[in-house]
mmCIF file of C-alpha atoms in Angstrom:
data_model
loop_
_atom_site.group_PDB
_atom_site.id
_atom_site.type_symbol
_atom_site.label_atom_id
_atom_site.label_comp_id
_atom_site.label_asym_id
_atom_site.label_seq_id
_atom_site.Cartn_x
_atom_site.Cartn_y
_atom_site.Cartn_z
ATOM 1 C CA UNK Z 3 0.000 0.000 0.000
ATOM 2 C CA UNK Z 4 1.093 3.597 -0.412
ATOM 3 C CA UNK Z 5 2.339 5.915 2.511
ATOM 4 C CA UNK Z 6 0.191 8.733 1.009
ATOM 5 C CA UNK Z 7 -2.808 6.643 1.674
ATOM 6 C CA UNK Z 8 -1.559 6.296 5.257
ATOM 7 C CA UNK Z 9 -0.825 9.957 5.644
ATOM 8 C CA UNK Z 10 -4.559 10.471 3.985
ATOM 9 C CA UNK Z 11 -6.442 8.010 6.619
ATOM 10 C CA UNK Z 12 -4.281 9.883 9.869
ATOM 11 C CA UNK Z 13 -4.955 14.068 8.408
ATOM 12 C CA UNK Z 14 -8.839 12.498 7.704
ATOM 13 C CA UNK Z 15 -8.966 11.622 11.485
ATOM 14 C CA UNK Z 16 -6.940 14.858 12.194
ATOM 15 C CA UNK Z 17 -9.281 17.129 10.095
ATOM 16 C CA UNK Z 18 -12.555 15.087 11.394
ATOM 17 C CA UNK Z 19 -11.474 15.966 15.203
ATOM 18 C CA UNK Z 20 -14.547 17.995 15.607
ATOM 19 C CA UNK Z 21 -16.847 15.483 14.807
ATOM 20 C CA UNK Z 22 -15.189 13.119 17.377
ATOM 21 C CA UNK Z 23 -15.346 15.536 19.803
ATOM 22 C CA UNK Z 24 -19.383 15.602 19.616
ATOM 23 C CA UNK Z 25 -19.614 11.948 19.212
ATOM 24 C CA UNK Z 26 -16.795 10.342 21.834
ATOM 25 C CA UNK Z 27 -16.085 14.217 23.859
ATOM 26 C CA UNK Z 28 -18.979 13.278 26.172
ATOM 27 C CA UNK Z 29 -17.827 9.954 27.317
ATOM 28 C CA UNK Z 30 -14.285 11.155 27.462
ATOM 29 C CA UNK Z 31 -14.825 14.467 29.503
ATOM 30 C CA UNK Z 32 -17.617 12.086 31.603
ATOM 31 C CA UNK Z 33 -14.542 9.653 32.498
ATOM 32 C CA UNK Z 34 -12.040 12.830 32.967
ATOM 33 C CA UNK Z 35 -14.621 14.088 35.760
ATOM 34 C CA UNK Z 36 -15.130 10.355 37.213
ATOM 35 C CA UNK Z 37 -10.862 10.209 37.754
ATOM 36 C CA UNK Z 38 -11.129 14.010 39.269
ATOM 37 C CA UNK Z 39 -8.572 13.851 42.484
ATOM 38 C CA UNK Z 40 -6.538 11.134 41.098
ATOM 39 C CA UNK Z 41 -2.858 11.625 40.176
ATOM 40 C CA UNK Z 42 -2.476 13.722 36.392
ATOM 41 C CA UNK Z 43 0.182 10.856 35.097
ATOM 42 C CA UNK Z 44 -2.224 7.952 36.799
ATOM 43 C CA UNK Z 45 -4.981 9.947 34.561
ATOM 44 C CA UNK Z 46 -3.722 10.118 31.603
ATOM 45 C CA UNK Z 47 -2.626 6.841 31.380
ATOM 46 C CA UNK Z 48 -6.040 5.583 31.733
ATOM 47 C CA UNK Z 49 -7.415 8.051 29.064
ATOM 48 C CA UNK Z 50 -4.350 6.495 26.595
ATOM 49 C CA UNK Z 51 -5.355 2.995 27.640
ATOM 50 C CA UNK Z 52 -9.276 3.993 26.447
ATOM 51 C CA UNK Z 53 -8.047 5.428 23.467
ATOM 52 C CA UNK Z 54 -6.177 2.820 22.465
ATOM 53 C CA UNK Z 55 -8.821 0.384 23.150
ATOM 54 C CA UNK Z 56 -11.018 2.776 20.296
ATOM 55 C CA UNK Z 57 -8.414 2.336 17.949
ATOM 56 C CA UNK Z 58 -8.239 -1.346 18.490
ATOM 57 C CA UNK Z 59 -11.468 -1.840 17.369
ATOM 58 C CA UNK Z 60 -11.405 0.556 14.300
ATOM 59 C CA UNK Z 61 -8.330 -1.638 13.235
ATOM 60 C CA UNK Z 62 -10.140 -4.773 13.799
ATOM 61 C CA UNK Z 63 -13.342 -3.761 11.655
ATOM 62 C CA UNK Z 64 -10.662 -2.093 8.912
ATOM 63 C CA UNK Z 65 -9.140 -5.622 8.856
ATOM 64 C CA UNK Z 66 -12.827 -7.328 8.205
ATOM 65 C CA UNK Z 67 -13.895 -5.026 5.988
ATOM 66 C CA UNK Z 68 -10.354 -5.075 3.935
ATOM 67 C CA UNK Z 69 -10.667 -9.031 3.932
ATOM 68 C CA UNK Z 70 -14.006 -9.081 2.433
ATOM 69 C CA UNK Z 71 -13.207 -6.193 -0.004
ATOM 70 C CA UNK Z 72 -10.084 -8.816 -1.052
ATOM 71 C CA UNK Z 73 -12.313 -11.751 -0.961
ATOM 72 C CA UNK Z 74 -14.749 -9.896 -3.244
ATOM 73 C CA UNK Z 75 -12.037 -8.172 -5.838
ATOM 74 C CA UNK Z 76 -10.563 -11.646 -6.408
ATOM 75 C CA UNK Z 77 -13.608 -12.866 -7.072
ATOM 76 C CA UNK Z 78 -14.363 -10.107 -9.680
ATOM 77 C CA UNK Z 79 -11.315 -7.032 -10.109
ATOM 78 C CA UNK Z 80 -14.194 -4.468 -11.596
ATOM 79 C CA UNK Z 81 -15.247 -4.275 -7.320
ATOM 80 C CA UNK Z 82 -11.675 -2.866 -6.505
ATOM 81 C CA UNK Z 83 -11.922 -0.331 -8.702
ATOM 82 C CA UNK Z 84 -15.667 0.172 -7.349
ATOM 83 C CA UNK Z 85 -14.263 0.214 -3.538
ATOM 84 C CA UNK Z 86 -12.079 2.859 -4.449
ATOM 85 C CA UNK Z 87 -14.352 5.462 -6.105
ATOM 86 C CA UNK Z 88 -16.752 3.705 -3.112
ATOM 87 C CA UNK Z 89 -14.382 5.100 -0.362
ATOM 88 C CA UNK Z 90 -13.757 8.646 -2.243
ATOM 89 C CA UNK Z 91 -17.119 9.267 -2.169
ATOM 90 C CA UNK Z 92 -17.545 8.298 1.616
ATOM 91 C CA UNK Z 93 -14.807 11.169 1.786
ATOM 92 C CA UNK Z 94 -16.885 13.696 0.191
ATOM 93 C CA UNK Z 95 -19.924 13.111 2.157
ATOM 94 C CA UNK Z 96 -18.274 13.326 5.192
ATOM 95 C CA UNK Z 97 -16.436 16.377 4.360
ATOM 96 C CA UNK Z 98 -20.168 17.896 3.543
ATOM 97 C CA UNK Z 99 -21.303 16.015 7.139
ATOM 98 C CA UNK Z 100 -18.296 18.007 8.942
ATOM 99 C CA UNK Z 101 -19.662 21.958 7.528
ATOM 100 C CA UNK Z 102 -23.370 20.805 7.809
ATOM 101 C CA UNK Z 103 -23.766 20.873 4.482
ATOM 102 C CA UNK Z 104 -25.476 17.148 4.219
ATOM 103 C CA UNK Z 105 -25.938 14.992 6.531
ATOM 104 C CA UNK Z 106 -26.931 12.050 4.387
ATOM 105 C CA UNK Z 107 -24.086 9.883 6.636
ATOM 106 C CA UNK Z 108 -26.870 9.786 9.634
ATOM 107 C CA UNK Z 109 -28.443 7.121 7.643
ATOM 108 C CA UNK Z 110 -25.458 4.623 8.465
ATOM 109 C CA UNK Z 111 -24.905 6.030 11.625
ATOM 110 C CA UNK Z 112 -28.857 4.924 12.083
ATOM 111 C CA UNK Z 113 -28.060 1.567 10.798
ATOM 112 C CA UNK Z 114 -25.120 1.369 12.923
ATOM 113 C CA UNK Z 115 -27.518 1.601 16.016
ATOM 114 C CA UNK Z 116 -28.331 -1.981 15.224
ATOM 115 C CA UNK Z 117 -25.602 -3.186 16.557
ATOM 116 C CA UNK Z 118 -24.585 -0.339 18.992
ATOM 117 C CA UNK Z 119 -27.803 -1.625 21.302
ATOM 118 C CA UNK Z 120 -26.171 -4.590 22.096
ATOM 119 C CA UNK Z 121 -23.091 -3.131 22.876
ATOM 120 C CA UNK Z 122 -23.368 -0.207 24.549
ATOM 121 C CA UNK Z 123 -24.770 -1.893 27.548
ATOM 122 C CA UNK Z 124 -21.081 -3.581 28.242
ATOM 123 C CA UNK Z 125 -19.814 -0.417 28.759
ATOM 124 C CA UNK Z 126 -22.099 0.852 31.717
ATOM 125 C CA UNK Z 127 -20.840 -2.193 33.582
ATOM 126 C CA UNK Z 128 -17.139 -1.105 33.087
ATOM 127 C CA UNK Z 129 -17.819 2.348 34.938
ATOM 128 C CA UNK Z 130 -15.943 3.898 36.707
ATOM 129 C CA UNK Z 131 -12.928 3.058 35.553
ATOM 130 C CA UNK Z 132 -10.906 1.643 38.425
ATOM 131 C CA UNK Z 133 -7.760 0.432 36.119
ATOM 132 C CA UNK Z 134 -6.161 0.012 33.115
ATOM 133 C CA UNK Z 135 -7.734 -3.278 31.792
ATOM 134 C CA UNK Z 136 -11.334 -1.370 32.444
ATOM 135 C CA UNK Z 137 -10.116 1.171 30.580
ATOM 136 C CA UNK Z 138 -9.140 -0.842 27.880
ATOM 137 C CA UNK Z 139 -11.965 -2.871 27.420
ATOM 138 C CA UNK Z 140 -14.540 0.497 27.445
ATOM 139 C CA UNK Z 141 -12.379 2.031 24.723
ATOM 140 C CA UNK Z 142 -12.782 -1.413 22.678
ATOM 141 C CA UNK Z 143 -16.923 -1.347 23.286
ATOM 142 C CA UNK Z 144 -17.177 2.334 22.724
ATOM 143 C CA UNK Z 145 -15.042 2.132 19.182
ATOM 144 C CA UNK Z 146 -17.945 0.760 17.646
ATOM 145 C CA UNK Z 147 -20.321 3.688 18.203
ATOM 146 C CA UNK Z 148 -22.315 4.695 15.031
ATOM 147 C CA UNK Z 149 -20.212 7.152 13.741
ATOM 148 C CA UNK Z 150 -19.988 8.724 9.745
ATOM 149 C CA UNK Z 151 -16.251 9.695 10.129
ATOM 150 C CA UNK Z 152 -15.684 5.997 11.284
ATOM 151 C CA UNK Z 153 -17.610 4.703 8.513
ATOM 152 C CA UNK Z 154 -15.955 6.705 5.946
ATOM 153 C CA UNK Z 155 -12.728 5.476 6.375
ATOM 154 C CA UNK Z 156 -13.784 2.003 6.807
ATOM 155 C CA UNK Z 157 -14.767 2.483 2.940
ATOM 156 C CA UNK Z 158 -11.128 3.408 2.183
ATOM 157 C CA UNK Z 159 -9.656 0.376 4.334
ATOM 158 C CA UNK Z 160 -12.046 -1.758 2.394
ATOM 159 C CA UNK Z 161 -10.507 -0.705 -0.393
ATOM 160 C CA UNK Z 162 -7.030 -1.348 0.153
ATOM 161 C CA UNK Z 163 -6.669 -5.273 -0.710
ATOM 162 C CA UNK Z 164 -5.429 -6.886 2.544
ATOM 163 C CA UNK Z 165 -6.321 -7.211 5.853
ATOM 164 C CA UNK Z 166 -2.901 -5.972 6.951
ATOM 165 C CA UNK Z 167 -3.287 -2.562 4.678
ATOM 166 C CA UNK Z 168 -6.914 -1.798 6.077
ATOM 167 C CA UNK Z 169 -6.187 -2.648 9.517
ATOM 168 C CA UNK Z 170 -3.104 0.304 9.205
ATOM 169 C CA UNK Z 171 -5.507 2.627 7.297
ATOM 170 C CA UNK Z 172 -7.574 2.365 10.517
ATOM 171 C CA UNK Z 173 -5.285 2.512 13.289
ATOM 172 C CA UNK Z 174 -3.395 5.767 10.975
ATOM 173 C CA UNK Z 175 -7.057 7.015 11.488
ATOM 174 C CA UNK Z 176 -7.496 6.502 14.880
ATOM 175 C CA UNK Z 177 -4.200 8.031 15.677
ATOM 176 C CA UNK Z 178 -5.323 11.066 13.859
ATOM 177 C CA UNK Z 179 -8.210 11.795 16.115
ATOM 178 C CA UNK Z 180 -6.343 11.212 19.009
ATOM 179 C CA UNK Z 181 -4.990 15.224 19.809
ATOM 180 C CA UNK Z 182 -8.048 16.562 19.724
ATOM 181 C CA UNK Z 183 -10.247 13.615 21.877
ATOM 182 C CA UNK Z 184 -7.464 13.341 24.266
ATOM 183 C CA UNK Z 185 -7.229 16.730 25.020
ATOM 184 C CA UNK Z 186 -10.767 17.633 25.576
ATOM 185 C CA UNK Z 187 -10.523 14.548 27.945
ATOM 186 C CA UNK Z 188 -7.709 16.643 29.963
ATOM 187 C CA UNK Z 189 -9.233 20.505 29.118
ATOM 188 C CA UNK Z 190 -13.108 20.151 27.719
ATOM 189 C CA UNK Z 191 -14.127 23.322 27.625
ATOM 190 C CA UNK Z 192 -11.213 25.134 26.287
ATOM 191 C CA UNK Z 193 -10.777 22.895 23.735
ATOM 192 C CA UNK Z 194 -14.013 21.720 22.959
ATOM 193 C CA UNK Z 195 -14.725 25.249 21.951
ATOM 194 C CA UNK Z 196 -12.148 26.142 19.725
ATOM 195 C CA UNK Z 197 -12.902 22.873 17.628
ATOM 196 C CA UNK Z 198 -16.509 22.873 17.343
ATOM 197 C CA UNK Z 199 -16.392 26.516 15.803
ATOM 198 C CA UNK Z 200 -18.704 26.419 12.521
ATOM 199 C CA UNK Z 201 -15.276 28.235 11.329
ATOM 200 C CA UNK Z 202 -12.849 25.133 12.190
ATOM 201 C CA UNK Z 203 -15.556 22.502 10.943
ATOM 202 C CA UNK Z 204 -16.095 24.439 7.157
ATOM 203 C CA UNK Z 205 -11.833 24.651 7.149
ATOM 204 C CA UNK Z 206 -11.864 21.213 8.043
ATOM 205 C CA UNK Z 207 -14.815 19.556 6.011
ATOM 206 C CA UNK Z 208 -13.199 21.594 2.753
ATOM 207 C CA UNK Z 209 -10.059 20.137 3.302
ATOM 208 C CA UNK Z 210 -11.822 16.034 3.563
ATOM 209 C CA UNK Z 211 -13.562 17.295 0.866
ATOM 210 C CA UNK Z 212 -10.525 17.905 -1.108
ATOM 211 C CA UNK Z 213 -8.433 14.960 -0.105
ATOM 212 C CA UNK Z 214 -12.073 13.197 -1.500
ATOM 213 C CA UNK Z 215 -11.821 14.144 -5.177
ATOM 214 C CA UNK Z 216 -8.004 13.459 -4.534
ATOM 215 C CA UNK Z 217 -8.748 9.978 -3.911
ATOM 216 C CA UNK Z 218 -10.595 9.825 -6.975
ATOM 217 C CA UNK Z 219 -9.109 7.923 -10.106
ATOM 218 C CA UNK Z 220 -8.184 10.560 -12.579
ATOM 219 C CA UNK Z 221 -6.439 12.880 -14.291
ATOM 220 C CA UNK Z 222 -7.276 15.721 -11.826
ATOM 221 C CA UNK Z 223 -5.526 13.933 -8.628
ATOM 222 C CA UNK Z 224 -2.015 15.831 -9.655
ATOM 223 C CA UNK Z 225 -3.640 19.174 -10.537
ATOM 224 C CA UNK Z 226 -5.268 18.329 -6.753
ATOM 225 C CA UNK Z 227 -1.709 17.788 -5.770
ATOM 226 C CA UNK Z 228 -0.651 21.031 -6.589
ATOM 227 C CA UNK Z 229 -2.688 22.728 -4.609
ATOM 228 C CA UNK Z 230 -0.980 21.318 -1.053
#
């Protein structure tokens, strides 16, 4: 796989940090507040442990979702091609999502509550946190929360051919969001304001939108290029 589509899948997360912060900033700034009095260090090891339990499971649904996109492009090579204009449109919708420009992603995100009712259950009996493996395991359950940002990028790790490709598409992803989710965790309202400005998310969703039609096969990706 290339390193640009790495890069892509980590800036994505990066660039998408606002919508994280309304979808996971509750739960994060809710276990922040639960830990209040506890040793800074002994915090935000916790907070990294539940973090990297989310990423966990984005890599383990980017390695399903790769193997199946394989399984299917073996079968006929006319789907990779498909998965990859597939996942570059996922990037334009959710760069539209991010400005509030359409919000056609809420339909997944609806479907997604399918499974999210099952799940989300698990995590009330891991609170509070008391340790690290608690930690852990909440960051795993709450990974798979309906979310179009998620979703999106699960298109392009479907896309990429091998388990071991989408799996690093995912966790590049996850890594991206980090900053932002982490930090609110440590300073919510400072930071939770300065990235939910309509100002940051139109910057933001223009820039997904971009890296969108960039993805897309054709003779415009180096004229796209340029541009950065």
């Amino acid at each position: 796989m290339e390193l640009s589509t790495l890069i892509s899948a980590f800036t994505i997360g990066l660039l998408g940090s606002a919508h994280c912060i309304g979808m996971c900033g509750g739960i994060t700034s809710a276990l922040s507040l639960s830990l209040k009095g506890r040793n800074p260090s002994h915090v935000a090891g916790l907070m990294l442990c539940y973090h990297s339990g989310r990423i966990f499971s984005y890599a383990l649904a980017g390695a399903l979702l790769a193997g199946i996109g394989w399984y299917l492009g073996d079968l006929a090579p006319a789907v990779k091609m498909a998965l990859r204009y597939f996942a570059a449109g996922m990037m334009i919708a959710m760069g539209f999502y991010l400005t509030g420009w359409w919000r056609g992603l809420t339909v997944l995100e609806q479907l997604g509550q399918i499974l999210w009712k099952r799940l989300q259950p698990l995590s009330k009996k891991l609170l509070p946190i008391t340790h690290s493996g608690s930690a852990l395991l909440l960051g795993m359950v709450w990974g798979w929360l309906p979310c179009g940002l998620v979703y999106s990028n699960l298109a392009l790790a479907a896309s990429q051919g091998s388990i071991l490709s989408g799996s690093l598409v995912m966790i590049c992803f996850g890594l991206g969001t980090l900053p932002a989710v982490f930090l609110t965790g440590l300073f919510s309202r400072q930071i939770h304001h300065i990235i939910q400005a309509s100002l940051t998310r139109n910057i933001a969703g223009l820039m997904v939108i971009l890296f969108g039609l960039w993805a897309t096969p054709g003779k415009h990706q180096m004229w796209i290029m340029s541009l950065f």
